[in-house]
Short mmCIF file of C-alpha atoms and ligand atoms in Angstrom, two decimals:
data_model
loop_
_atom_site.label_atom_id
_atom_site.label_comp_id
_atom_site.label_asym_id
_atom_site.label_seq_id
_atom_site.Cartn_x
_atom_site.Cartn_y
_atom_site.Cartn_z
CA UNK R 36 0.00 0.00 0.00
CA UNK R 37 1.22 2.96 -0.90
CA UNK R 38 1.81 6.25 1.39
CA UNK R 39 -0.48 9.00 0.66
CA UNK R 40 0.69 11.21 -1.24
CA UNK R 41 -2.13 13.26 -2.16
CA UNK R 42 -4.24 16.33 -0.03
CA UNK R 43 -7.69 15.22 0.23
CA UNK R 44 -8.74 18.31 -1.35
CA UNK R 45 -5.78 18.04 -4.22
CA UNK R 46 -7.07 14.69 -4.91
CA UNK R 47 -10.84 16.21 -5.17
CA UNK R 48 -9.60 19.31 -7.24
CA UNK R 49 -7.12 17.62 -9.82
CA UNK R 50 -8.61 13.61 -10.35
CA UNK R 51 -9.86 13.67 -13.62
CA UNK R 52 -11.72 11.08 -15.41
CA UNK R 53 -9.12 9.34 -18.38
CA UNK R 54 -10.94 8.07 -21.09
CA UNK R 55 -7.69 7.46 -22.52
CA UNK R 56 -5.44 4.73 -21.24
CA UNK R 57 -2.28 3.39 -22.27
CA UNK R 58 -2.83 -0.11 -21.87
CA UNK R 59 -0.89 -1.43 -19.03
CA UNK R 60 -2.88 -3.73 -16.64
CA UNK R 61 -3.29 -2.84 -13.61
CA UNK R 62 -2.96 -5.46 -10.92
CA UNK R 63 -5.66 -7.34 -8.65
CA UNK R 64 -3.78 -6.48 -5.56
CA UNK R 65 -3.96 -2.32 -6.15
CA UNK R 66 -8.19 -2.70 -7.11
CA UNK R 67 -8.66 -4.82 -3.73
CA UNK R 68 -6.57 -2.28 -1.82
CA UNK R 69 -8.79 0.35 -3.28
CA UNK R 70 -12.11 -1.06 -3.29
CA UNK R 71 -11.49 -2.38 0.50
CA UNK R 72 -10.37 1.23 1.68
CA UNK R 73 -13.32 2.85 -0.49
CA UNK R 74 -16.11 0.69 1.49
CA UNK R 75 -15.42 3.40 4.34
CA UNK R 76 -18.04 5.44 2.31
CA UNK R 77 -20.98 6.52 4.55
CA UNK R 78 -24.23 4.69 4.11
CA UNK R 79 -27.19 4.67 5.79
CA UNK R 80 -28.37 2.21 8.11
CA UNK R 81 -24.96 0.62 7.48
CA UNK R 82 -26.98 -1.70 5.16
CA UNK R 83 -23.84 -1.96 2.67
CA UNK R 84 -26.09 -2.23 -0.33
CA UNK R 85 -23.00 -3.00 -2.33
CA UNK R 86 -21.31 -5.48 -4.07
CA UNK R 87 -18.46 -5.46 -6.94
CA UNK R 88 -17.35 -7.52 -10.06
CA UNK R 89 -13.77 -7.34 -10.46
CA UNK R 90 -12.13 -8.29 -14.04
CA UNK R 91 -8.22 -7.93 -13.47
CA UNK R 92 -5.03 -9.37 -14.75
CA UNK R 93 -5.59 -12.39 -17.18
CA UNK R 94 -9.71 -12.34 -16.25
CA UNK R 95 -9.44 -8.34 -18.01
CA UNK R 96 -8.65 -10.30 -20.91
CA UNK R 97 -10.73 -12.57 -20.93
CA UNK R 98 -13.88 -10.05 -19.93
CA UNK R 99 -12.91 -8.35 -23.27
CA UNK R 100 -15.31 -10.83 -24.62
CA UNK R 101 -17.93 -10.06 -23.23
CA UNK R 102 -17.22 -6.67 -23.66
CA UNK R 103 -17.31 -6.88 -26.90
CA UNK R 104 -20.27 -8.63 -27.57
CA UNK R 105 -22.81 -6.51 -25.67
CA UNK R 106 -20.29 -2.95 -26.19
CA UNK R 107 -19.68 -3.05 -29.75
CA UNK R 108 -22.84 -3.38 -31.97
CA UNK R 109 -22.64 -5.53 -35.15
CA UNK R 110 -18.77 -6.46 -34.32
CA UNK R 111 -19.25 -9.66 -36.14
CA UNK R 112 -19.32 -7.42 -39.59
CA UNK R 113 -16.94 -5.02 -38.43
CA UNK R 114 -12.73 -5.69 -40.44
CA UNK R 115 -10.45 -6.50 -37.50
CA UNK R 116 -9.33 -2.39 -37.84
CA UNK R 117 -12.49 -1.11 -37.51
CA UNK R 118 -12.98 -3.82 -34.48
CA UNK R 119 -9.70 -3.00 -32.91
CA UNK R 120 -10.61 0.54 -33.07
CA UNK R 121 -14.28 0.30 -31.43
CA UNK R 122 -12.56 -2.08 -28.26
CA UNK R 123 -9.86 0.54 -27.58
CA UNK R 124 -11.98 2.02 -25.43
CA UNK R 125 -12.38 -0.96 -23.43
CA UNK R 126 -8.85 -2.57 -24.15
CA UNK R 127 -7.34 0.61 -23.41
CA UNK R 128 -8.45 0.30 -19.72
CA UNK R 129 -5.79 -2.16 -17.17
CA UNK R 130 -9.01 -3.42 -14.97
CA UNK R 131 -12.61 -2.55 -14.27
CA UNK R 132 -15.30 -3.03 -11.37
CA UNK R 133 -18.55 -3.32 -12.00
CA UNK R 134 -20.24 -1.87 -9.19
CA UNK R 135 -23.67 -3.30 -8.08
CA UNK R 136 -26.19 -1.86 -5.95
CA UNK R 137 -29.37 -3.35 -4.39
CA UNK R 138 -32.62 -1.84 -5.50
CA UNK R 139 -34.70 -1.58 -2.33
CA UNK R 140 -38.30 -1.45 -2.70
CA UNK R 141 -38.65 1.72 -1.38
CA UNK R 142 -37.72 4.95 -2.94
CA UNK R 143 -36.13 6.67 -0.42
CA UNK R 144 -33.75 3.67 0.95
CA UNK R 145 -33.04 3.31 -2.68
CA UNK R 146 -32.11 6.77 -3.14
CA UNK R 147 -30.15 6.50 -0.32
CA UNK R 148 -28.24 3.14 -1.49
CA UNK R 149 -27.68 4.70 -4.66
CA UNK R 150 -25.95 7.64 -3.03
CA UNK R 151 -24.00 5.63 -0.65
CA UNK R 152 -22.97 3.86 -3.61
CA UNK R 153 -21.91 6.92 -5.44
CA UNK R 154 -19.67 8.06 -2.19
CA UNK R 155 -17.72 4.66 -2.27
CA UNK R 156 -17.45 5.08 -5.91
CA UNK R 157 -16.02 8.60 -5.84
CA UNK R 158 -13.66 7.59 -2.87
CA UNK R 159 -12.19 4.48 -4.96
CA UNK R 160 -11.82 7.24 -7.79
CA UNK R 161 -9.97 9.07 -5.58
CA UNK R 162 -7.75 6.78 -4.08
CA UNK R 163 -6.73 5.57 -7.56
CA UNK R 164 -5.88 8.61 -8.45
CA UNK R 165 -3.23 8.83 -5.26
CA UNK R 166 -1.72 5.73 -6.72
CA UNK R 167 -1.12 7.36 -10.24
CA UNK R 168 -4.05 5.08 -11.63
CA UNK R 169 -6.70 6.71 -13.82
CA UNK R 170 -10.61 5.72 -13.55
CA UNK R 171 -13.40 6.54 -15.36
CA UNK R 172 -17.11 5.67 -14.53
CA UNK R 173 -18.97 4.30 -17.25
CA UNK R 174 -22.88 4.15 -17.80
CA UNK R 175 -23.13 2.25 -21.31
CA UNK R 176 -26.16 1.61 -22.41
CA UNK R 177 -25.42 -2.58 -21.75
CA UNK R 178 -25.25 -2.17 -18.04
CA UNK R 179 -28.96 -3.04 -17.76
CA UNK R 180 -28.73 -5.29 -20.94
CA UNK R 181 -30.78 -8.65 -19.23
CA UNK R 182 -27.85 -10.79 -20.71
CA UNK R 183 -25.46 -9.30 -20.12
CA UNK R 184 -26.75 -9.16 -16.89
CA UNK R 185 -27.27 -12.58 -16.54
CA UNK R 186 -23.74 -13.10 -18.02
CA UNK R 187 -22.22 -11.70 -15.14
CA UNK R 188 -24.84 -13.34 -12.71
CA UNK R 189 -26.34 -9.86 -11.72
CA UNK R 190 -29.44 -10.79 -9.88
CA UNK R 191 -33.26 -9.45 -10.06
CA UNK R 192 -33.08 -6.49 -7.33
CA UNK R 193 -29.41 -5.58 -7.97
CA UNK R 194 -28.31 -3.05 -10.77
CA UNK R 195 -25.09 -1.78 -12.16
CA UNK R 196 -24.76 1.55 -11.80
CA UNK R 197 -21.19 1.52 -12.80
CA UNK R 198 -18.78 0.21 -14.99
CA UNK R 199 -15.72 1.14 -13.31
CA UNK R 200 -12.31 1.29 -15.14
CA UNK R 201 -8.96 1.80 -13.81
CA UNK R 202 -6.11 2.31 -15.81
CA UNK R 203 -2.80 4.32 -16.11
CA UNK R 204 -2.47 6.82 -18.64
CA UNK R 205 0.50 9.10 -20.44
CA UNK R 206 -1.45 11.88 -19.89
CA UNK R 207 -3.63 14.14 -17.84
CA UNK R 208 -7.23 15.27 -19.63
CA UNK R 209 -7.67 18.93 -19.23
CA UNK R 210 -9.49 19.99 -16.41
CA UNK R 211 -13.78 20.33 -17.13
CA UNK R 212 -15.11 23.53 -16.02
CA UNK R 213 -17.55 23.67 -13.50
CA UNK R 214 -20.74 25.73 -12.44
CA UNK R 215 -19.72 28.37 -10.49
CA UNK R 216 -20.24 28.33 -6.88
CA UNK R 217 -21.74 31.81 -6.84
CA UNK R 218 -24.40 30.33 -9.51
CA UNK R 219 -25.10 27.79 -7.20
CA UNK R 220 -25.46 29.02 -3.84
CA UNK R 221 -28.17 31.22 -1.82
CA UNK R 222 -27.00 32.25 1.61
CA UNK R 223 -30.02 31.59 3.78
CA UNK R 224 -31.46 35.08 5.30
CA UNK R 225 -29.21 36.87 2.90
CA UNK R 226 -30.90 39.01 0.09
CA UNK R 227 -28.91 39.40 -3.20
CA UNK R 228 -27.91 42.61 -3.09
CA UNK R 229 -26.11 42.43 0.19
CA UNK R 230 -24.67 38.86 -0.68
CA UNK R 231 -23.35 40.72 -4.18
CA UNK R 232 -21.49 43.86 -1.84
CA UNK R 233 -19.84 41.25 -0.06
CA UNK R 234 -18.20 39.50 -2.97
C1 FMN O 520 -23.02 8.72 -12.93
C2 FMN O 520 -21.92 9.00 -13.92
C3 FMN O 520 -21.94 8.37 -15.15
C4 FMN O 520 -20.92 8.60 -16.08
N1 FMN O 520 -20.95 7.92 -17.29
C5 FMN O 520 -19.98 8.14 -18.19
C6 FMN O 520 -19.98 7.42 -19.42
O1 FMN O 520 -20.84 6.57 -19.67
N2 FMN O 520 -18.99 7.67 -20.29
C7 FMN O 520 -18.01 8.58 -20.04
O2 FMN O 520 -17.13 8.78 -20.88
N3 FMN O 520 -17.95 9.27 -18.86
C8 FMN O 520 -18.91 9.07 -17.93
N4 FMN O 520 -18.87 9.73 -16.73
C9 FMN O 520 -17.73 10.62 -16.41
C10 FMN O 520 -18.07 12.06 -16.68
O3 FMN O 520 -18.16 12.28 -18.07
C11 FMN O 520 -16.97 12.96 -16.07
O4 FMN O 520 -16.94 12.77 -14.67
C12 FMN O 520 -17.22 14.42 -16.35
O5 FMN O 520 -17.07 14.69 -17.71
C13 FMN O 520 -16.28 15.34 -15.58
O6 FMN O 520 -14.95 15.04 -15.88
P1 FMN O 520 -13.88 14.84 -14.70
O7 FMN O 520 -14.36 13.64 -13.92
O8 FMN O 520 -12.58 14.61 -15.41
O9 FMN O 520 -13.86 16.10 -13.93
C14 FMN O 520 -19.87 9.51 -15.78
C15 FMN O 520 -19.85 10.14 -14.52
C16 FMN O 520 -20.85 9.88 -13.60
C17 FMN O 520 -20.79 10.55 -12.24
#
């Protein structure tokens, strides 16, 4: 395990999301680090509504498959270049977690779940990033795809609400520019005007 190297709020400020890796795996050991320090997240109830799919090391590989049957349409009619260049976004990556949460029956537990989720999710992004290892998290379409679902034994009352990727990269995306906070924010009790002379 590596040292931290990182201020919490450097980490927050300068992670970025790669979407373009350069390949090199990235080992079991680092993701289970990562994933075991990022359960900390808070949840509520402590009901732990998670669970994860790992594909790492030689099982990356081999989840390439699958990836690219249910992540690149029509690949059986694609030429091996045009197929090559449609998996680079997945074969680019050096791991990925799928992250699975349970769908409660009620809204506002699974709200709750999903945000819970979402804080484990950002912290594992974050601790990557400490460790020079890029994420990204991925919706595709396929996520709720019922066989690929199945494929990965994703039961009825569960749902991926990530495709995780890890990877290291040559270079840092540019940062994405955010709302400001003075867009954003009302001070409570304060009216614009004197909020504005204060700035
Ligand atoms: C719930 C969620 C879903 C996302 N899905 C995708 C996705 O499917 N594909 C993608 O390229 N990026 C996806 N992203 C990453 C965002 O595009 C990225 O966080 C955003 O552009 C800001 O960039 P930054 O993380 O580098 O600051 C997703 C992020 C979140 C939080």
């Amino acid at each position: 395990m590596n040292e931290q190297a990182l201020s919490v709020r450097d980490a927050i400020i300068n992670r970025r999301s790669v979407k373009n890796f350069n390949g090199q795996p990235v080992d079991l050991d680092n993701i289970t680090t990562i994933l075991d320090d990022a359960r900390w997240a808070p949840n509520h109830g402590l009901r732990n509504p998670w669970r994860f799919i790992v594909a790492a090391n030689l099982e990356y590989i081999k989840f390439q498959e699958v990836l690219k049957e249910y992540g690149v349409p029509k690949w059986k009619e694609l030429s091996d270049e045009d197929l090559e260049k449609q998996m680079k976004k997945f074969s680019g990556a050096g791991a990925v977690v799928l992250v699975i949460v349970k769908e409660d029956v009620r809204q506002k537990e699974r709200l709750e779940d999903y945000a819970g989720a979402s804080a484990l999710i950002q912290n594992a992004m974050l601790l990557a990033w400490d460790q020079g290892i890029g994420t990204c998290w991925k919706t595709p379409p396929f996520i709720d795809n019922p066989k690929f679902r199945e494929e990965l034994g994703v039961k009825p009352g569960e749902r991926i609400i990530s495709m995780l990727q890890f990877g290291y990269y040559d270079d840092i995306p540019k940062n994405r520019v955010r709302t400001p906070l003075e867009d954003i924010v009302t001070y409570y009790g304060v009216d614009d005007e004197e909020a504005a002379t204060e700035q």
